[in-house]
Tab-separated table of C-alpha atoms in Angstrom:
chain	number	residue	atom	x	y	z
T	1	MET	CA	67.621	-45.888	26.976
T	2	ARG	CA	65.824	-48.911	25.225
T	3	HIS	CA	62.178	-47.111	27.439
T	4	THR	CA	62.724	-43.480	25.674
T	5	MET	CA	63.333	-45.768	22.554
T	6	CYS	CA	60.074	-47.397	23.211
T	7	ALA	CA	58.285	-44.331	23.834
T	8	CYS	CA	59.725	-42.660	20.777
T	9	LEU	CA	58.043	-45.550	18.122
T	10	LEU	CA	54.987	-45.722	19.572
T	11	LEU	CA	54.998	-41.902	19.560
T	12	ALA	CA	55.602	-42.072	15.948
T	13	ALA	CA	52.871	-44.838	15.453
T	14	ALA	CA	50.698	-42.644	16.707
T	15	SER	CA	51.044	-40.015	15.327
T	16	LEU	CA	51.054	-41.652	11.830
T	17	PHE	CA	47.767	-43.545	12.929
T	18	ALA	CA	46.035	-40.219	13.943
T	19	ARG	CA	46.874	-38.698	10.248
T	20	GLN	CA	45.290	-41.286	8.102
T	21	GLY	CA	42.161	-41.333	10.151
T	22	GLY	CA	40.976	-44.698	10.192
T	23	PRO	CA	40.468	-46.938	7.167
T	24	GLN	CA	40.873	-45.328	3.626
T	25	GLY	CA	37.843	-44.787	1.517
T	26	SER	CA	35.112	-45.392	4.502
T	27	PRO	CA	32.315	-42.695	4.896
T	28	PRO	CA	32.144	-40.593	8.206
T	29	PRO	CA	29.752	-42.387	10.829
T	30	TYR	CA	27.290	-39.886	9.992
T	31	ALA	CA	26.630	-37.250	7.249
T	32	THR	CA	25.763	-33.676	7.711
T	33	PRO	CA	23.001	-32.444	5.520
T	34	PRO	CA	23.933	-30.218	2.409
T	35	THR	CA	22.786	-26.924	3.447
T	36	PHE	CA	22.845	-25.292	0.378
T	37	PRO	CA	21.647	-26.011	-3.479
T	38	ASP	CA	23.444	-28.773	-6.021
T	39	GLN	CA	26.740	-26.983	-7.125
T	40	ARG	CA	25.485	-26.959	-10.255
T	41	PRO	CA	26.752	-24.539	-13.310
T	42	ASP	CA	25.110	-21.130	-13.227
T	43	THR	CA	22.196	-21.469	-15.634
T	44	GLY	CA	20.952	-17.822	-14.293
T	45	PRO	CA	18.237	-17.451	-11.556
T	46	GLN	CA	15.443	-19.666	-12.126
T	47	GLN	CA	12.311	-18.331	-12.916
T	48	MET	CA	8.625	-19.564	-12.851
T	49	PRO	CA	6.214	-20.407	-16.354
T	50	PRO	CA	3.337	-17.738	-16.848
T	51	ASP	CA	0.660	-18.792	-15.320
T	52	THR	CA	-1.393	-19.360	-18.670
T	53	ARG	CA	-4.679	-19.959	-16.484
T	54	ALA	CA	-4.496	-16.532	-15.065
T	55	PRO	CA	-6.765	-13.881	-16.535
T	56	ALA	CA	-5.627	-11.050	-18.010
T	57	GLN	CA	-5.321	-7.656	-15.985
T	58	ARG	CA	-7.507	-4.835	-17.506
T	59	PRO	CA	-7.501	-1.251	-16.328
T	60	LEU	CA	-9.575	-0.149	-13.745
T	61	SER	CA	-12.485	2.318	-15.333
T	62	SER	CA	-12.652	5.845	-13.513
T	63	GLY	CA	-15.442	4.955	-11.522
T	64	GLU	CA	-13.442	1.820	-9.501
T	65	VAL	CA	-10.532	4.133	-9.190
T	66	GLN	CA	-12.884	7.558	-7.896
T	67	ASP	CA	-14.296	4.584	-5.783
T	68	GLN	CA	-11.201	2.974	-4.505
T	69	ILE	CA	-9.145	6.360	-3.702
T	70	GLN	CA	-12.623	7.546	-1.815
T	71	LYS	CA	-12.602	4.461	0.520
T	72	GLN	CA	-8.875	5.010	1.270
T	73	LEU	CA	-9.781	8.388	2.526
T	74	ASP	CA	-12.678	7.669	3.977
T	75	THR	CA	-10.881	5.686	5.971
T	76	ASP	CA	-7.451	6.481	7.069
T	77	PRO	CA	-7.643	7.594	10.524
T	78	ALA	CA	-4.995	10.452	9.848
T	79	LEU	CA	-7.650	11.826	7.392
T	80	ASP	CA	-10.457	11.792	10.341
T	81	GLY	CA	-12.029	15.248	10.402
T	82	THR	CA	-10.872	15.866	6.847
T	83	ALA	CA	-13.820	16.468	3.786
T	84	VAL	CA	-11.455	15.219	0.946
T	85	LYS	CA	-13.596	14.517	-1.800
T	86	ALA	CA	-12.062	12.044	-4.977
T	87	THR	CA	-13.019	13.397	-8.832
T	88	VAL	CA	-11.481	10.564	-11.567
T	89	ASP	CA	-12.001	10.712	-15.179
T	90	ASP	CA	-10.243	9.495	-17.351
T	91	LYS	CA	-7.622	11.908	-17.844
T	92	ALA	CA	-6.933	12.439	-14.054
T	93	VAL	CA	-7.731	12.588	-9.818
T	94	VAL	CA	-9.053	15.552	-8.612
T	95	LEU	CA	-8.167	16.091	-5.175
T	96	SER	CA	-10.641	19.156	-3.537
T	97	GLY	CA	-11.919	19.813	-0.191
T	98	THR	CA	-10.387	21.025	3.309
T	99	VAL	CA	-7.547	19.186	5.318
T	100	GLU	CA	-6.219	20.437	8.952
T	101	THR	CA	-2.022	20.115	8.361
T	102	GLU	CA	0.245	19.851	5.832
T	103	LYS	CA	1.213	15.904	6.488
T	104	GLN	CA	-2.469	15.052	5.639
T	105	HIS	CA	-2.438	17.130	2.760
T	106	ALA	CA	0.838	14.975	1.701
T	107	LEU	CA	-1.221	11.370	2.575
T	108	ALA	CA	-4.092	12.509	0.658
T	109	LEU	CA	-1.787	12.851	-2.336
T	110	ARG	CA	0.353	9.630	-1.927
T	111	ILE	CA	-3.617	8.182	-1.456
T	112	ALA	CA	-4.804	9.428	-4.400
T	113	GLU	CA	-1.180	8.685	-6.471
T	114	SER	CA	-0.887	5.147	-5.478
T	115	TYR	CA	-4.380	3.972	-7.251
T	116	ALA	CA	-4.240	6.724	-9.959
T	117	GLY	CA	-2.243	4.781	-12.703
T	118	GLU	CA	-1.631	6.571	-15.853
T	119	ARG	CA	-4.066	9.712	-15.102
T	120	GLY	CA	-2.673	13.222	-13.346
T	121	ILE	CA	-3.251	14.721	-9.829
T	122	LYS	CA	-5.062	17.574	-10.218
T	123	ASP	CA	-4.538	19.124	-5.986
T	124	LYS	CA	-7.683	21.710	-5.140
T	125	ILE	CA	-7.433	20.477	-1.023
T	126	THR	CA	-7.195	23.575	0.745
T	127	VAL	CA	-5.111	23.410	4.386
T	128	ARG	CA	-6.506	25.259	7.001
T	129	GLY	CA	-3.170	25.448	9.498
T	130	THR	CA	-1.371	27.372	6.816
T	131	THR	CA	-3.157	30.969	5.296
């Protein structure tokens, strides 16, 4: 009986010591670095200040837009072997010429739209695959 009582007392002391976790107020022997920013009150998304040294963007001239569109039309591998020409003025981009497939036709239109800005697109492209 005496051995059982000593064993219970020893078990209770070990359990109590384990709950306390060692000396109070001492930091752990190592610390995990934080993985998230400091927990600050939500102040909304942080934005960078505007770049005051950047030059103001100017709209591209009709000639510059025409050069960019024509360069893309001439260098895109999917349009190899086609004859598509772009003509640009202040109000419209006119695409003319001939392509083999509807897929090439759609690509030429997407290229023109990507550089046209506020200009409208006039489609005068002929697709050979359709009659």
